[in-house]
Amino acid sequence: MALLDHRGHALTGATPRALEHYERALAEHLSCHNDPAQALARALAEAPGFAMASIFSAYLALGGREPSGVARAR
Protein backbone atom coordinates (compact mmCIF):
# COMPACT_ATOMS: atom_id res chain seq x y z
CA MET A 1 0.00 0.00 0.00
CA ALA A 2 1.34 3.42 -0.97
CA LEU A 3 2.05 6.05 1.63
CA LEU A 4 -0.12 9.17 1.53
CA ASP A 5 1.04 12.71 2.22
CA HIS A 6 -0.90 15.05 4.51
CA ARG A 7 -3.04 16.10 1.55
CA GLY A 8 -4.05 12.52 0.72
CA HIS A 9 -1.81 12.02 -2.33
CA ALA A 10 -0.08 8.69 -2.89
CA LEU A 11 3.72 8.93 -2.95
CA THR A 12 6.03 6.77 -5.03
CA GLY A 13 9.18 5.44 -3.40
CA ALA A 14 8.62 6.99 0.04
CA THR A 15 9.24 5.40 3.40
CA PRO A 16 7.51 6.58 6.58
CA ARG A 17 10.69 8.31 7.81
CA ALA A 18 11.36 9.93 4.40
CA LEU A 19 7.77 11.17 4.36
CA GLU A 20 8.35 12.92 7.70
CA HIS A 21 11.37 14.74 6.25
CA TYR A 22 9.44 15.63 3.10
CA GLU A 23 6.51 17.08 5.05
CA ARG A 24 8.97 19.07 7.17
CA ALA A 25 10.58 20.45 3.99
CA LEU A 26 7.20 21.51 2.62
CA ALA A 27 6.29 23.23 5.89
CA GLU A 28 9.64 25.02 6.01
CA HIS A 29 9.29 26.19 2.41
CA LEU A 30 5.73 27.44 2.83
CA SER A 31 6.53 29.24 6.08
CA CYS A 32 9.87 30.65 4.81
CA HIS A 33 11.64 29.23 7.87
CA ASN A 34 14.83 27.19 7.90
CA ASP A 35 16.25 25.48 4.82
CA PRO A 36 13.93 22.94 3.19
CA ALA A 37 16.82 21.58 1.13
CA GLN A 38 18.31 20.00 4.26
CA ALA A 39 15.08 18.14 5.09
CA LEU A 40 14.78 17.04 1.45
CA ALA A 41 18.34 15.73 1.49
CA ARG A 42 17.46 13.65 4.55
CA ALA A 43 14.31 12.38 2.79
CA LEU A 44 16.30 11.35 -0.28
CA ALA A 45 19.03 9.74 1.83
CA GLU A 46 16.31 7.66 3.50
CA ALA A 47 14.51 6.83 0.24
CA PRO A 48 16.51 7.58 -2.94
CA GLY A 49 13.56 6.59 -5.13
CA PHE A 50 11.14 9.05 -3.50
CA ALA A 51 9.84 10.82 -6.62
CA MET A 52 8.19 13.89 -5.07
CA ALA A 53 11.21 14.60 -2.87
CA SER A 54 13.39 14.55 -6.01
CA ILE A 55 10.98 16.82 -7.87
CA PHE A 56 10.73 19.27 -4.97
CA SER A 57 14.52 19.32 -4.64
CA ALA A 58 14.86 20.15 -8.35
CA TYR A 59 12.20 22.85 -8.01
CA LEU A 60 14.15 24.51 -5.21
CA ALA A 61 17.39 24.33 -7.21
CA LEU A 62 15.76 25.95 -10.24
CA GLY A 63 14.01 28.63 -8.19
CA GLY A 64 17.20 30.08 -6.77
CA ARG A 65 19.52 32.72 -8.19
CA GLU A 66 22.49 30.43 -8.61
CA PRO A 67 23.29 29.38 -12.20
CA SER A 68 24.54 26.08 -10.76
CA GLY A 69 20.93 25.27 -9.82
CA VAL A 70 20.29 23.93 -13.31
CA ALA A 71 23.02 21.33 -12.95
CA ARG A 72 21.79 20.39 -9.46
CA ALA A 73 18.24 20.01 -10.77
CA ARG A 74 19.41 17.57 -13.41
PDB file of C-alpha atoms in Angstrom:
ATOM      1  CA  MET A   1       0.000   0.000   0.000  1.00  0.00           C
ATOM      2  CA  ALA A   2       1.336   3.417  -0.974  1.00  0.00           C
ATOM      3  CA  LEU A   3       2.046   6.046   1.631  1.00  0.00           C
ATOM      4  CA  LEU A   4      -0.117   9.171   1.529  1.00  0.00           C
ATOM      5  CA  ASP A   5       1.042  12.713   2.221  1.00  0.00           C
ATOM      6  CA  HIS A   6      -0.901  15.050   4.510  1.00  0.00           C
ATOM      7  CA  ARG A   7      -3.041  16.100   1.552  1.00  0.00           C
ATOM      8  CA  GLY A   8      -4.046  12.522   0.724  1.00  0.00           C
ATOM      9  CA  HIS A   9      -1.814  12.023  -2.334  1.00  0.00           C
ATOM     10  CA  ALA A  10      -0.079   8.694  -2.887  1.00  0.00           C
ATOM     11  CA  LEU A  11       3.722   8.926  -2.950  1.00  0.00           C
ATOM     12  CA  THR A  12       6.032   6.771  -5.033  1.00  0.00           C
ATOM     13  CA  GLY A  13       9.182   5.444  -3.397  1.00  0.00           C
ATOM     14  CA  ALA A  14       8.616   6.990   0.041  1.00  0.00           C
ATOM     15  CA  THR A  15       9.241   5.398   3.397  1.00  0.00           C
ATOM     16  CA  PRO A  16       7.512   6.583   6.583  1.00  0.00           C
ATOM     17  CA  ARG A  17      10.691   8.315   7.806  1.00  0.00           C
ATOM     18  CA  ALA A  18      11.364   9.928   4.404  1.00  0.00           C
ATOM     19  CA  LEU A  19       7.775  11.167   4.356  1.00  0.00           C
ATOM     20  CA  GLU A  20       8.345  12.918   7.701  1.00  0.00           C
ATOM     21  CA  HIS A  21      11.367  14.744   6.255  1.00  0.00           C
ATOM     22  CA  TYR A  22       9.438  15.631   3.097  1.00  0.00           C
ATOM     23  CA  GLU A  23       6.506  17.083   5.046  1.00  0.00           C
ATOM     24  CA  ARG A  24       8.973  19.073   7.167  1.00  0.00           C
ATOM     25  CA  ALA A  25      10.585  20.447   3.992  1.00  0.00           C
ATOM     26  CA  LEU A  26       7.204  21.508   2.622  1.00  0.00           C
ATOM     27  CA  ALA A  27       6.288  23.226   5.889  1.00  0.00           C
ATOM     28  CA  GLU A  28       9.645  25.022   6.008  1.00  0.00           C
ATOM     29  CA  HIS A  29       9.288  26.185   2.407  1.00  0.00           C
ATOM     30  CA  LEU A  30       5.732  27.439   2.833  1.00  0.00           C
ATOM     31  CA  SER A  31       6.532  29.244   6.084  1.00  0.00           C
ATOM     32  CA  CYS A  32       9.872  30.649   4.815  1.00  0.00           C
ATOM     33  CA  HIS A  33      11.637  29.226   7.871  1.00  0.00           C
ATOM     34  CA  ASN A  34      14.831  27.190   7.903  1.00  0.00           C
ATOM     35  CA  ASP A  35      16.248  25.483   4.823  1.00  0.00           C
ATOM     36  CA  PRO A  36      13.928  22.938   3.194  1.00  0.00           C
ATOM     37  CA  ALA A  37      16.821  21.581   1.128  1.00  0.00           C
ATOM     38  CA  GLN A  38      18.306  19.995   4.264  1.00  0.00           C
ATOM     39  CA  ALA A  39      15.080  18.138   5.085  1.00  0.00           C
ATOM     40  CA  LEU A  40      14.779  17.044   1.446  1.00  0.00           C
ATOM     41  CA  ALA A  41      18.343  15.733   1.495  1.00  0.00           C
ATOM     42  CA  ARG A  42      17.458  13.645   4.550  1.00  0.00           C
ATOM     43  CA  ALA A  43      14.305  12.375   2.787  1.00  0.00           C
ATOM     44  CA  LEU A  44      16.300  11.348  -0.277  1.00  0.00           C
ATOM     45  CA  ALA A  45      19.029   9.736   1.829  1.00  0.00           C
ATOM     46  CA  GLU A  46      16.308   7.663   3.502  1.00  0.00           C
ATOM     47  CA  ALA A  47      14.509   6.831   0.240  1.00  0.00           C
ATOM     48  CA  PRO A  48      16.513   7.580  -2.945  1.00  0.00           C
ATOM     49  CA  GLY A  49      13.556   6.592  -5.134  1.00  0.00           C
ATOM     50  CA  PHE A  50      11.141   9.053  -3.495  1.00  0.00           C
ATOM     51  CA  ALA A  51       9.839  10.816  -6.616  1.00  0.00           C
ATOM     52  CA  MET A  52       8.191  13.885  -5.074  1.00  0.00           C
ATOM     53  CA  ALA A  53      11.208  14.599  -2.873  1.00  0.00           C
ATOM     54  CA  SER A  54      13.391  14.553  -6.006  1.00  0.00           C
ATOM     55  CA  ILE A  55      10.979  16.816  -7.869  1.00  0.00           C
ATOM     56  CA  PHE A  56      10.733  19.268  -4.972  1.00  0.00           C
ATOM     57  CA  SER A  57      14.517  19.319  -4.641  1.00  0.00           C
ATOM     58  CA  ALA A  58      14.864  20.155  -8.355  1.00  0.00           C
ATOM     59  CA  TYR A  59      12.198  22.855  -8.015  1.00  0.00           C
ATOM     60  CA  LEU A  60      14.150  24.514  -5.210  1.00  0.00           C
ATOM     61  CA  ALA A  61      17.386  24.332  -7.205  1.00  0.00           C
ATOM     62  CA  LEU A  62      15.763  25.953 -10.239  1.00  0.00           C
ATOM     63  CA  GLY A  63      14.014  28.631  -8.195  1.00  0.00           C
ATOM     64  CA  GLY A  64      17.202  30.082  -6.772  1.00  0.00           C
ATOM     65  CA  ARG A  65      19.517  32.716  -8.185  1.00  0.00           C
ATOM     66  CA  GLU A  66      22.493  30.433  -8.612  1.00  0.00           C
ATOM     67  CA  PRO A  67      23.291  29.379 -12.196  1.00  0.00           C
ATOM     68  CA  SER A  68      24.543  26.085 -10.760  1.00  0.00           C
ATOM     69  CA  GLY A  69      20.935  25.274  -9.817  1.00  0.00           C
ATOM     70  CA  VAL A  70      20.291  23.928 -13.308  1.00  0.00           C
ATOM     71  CA  ALA A  71      23.024  21.335 -12.950  1.00  0.00           C
ATOM     72  CA  ARG A  72      21.786  20.395  -9.457  1.00  0.00           C
ATOM     73  CA  ALA A  73      18.238  20.013 -10.768  1.00  0.00           C
ATOM     74  CA  ARG A  74      19.412  17.569 -13.413  1.00  0.00           C
TER      75      ARG A  74
END
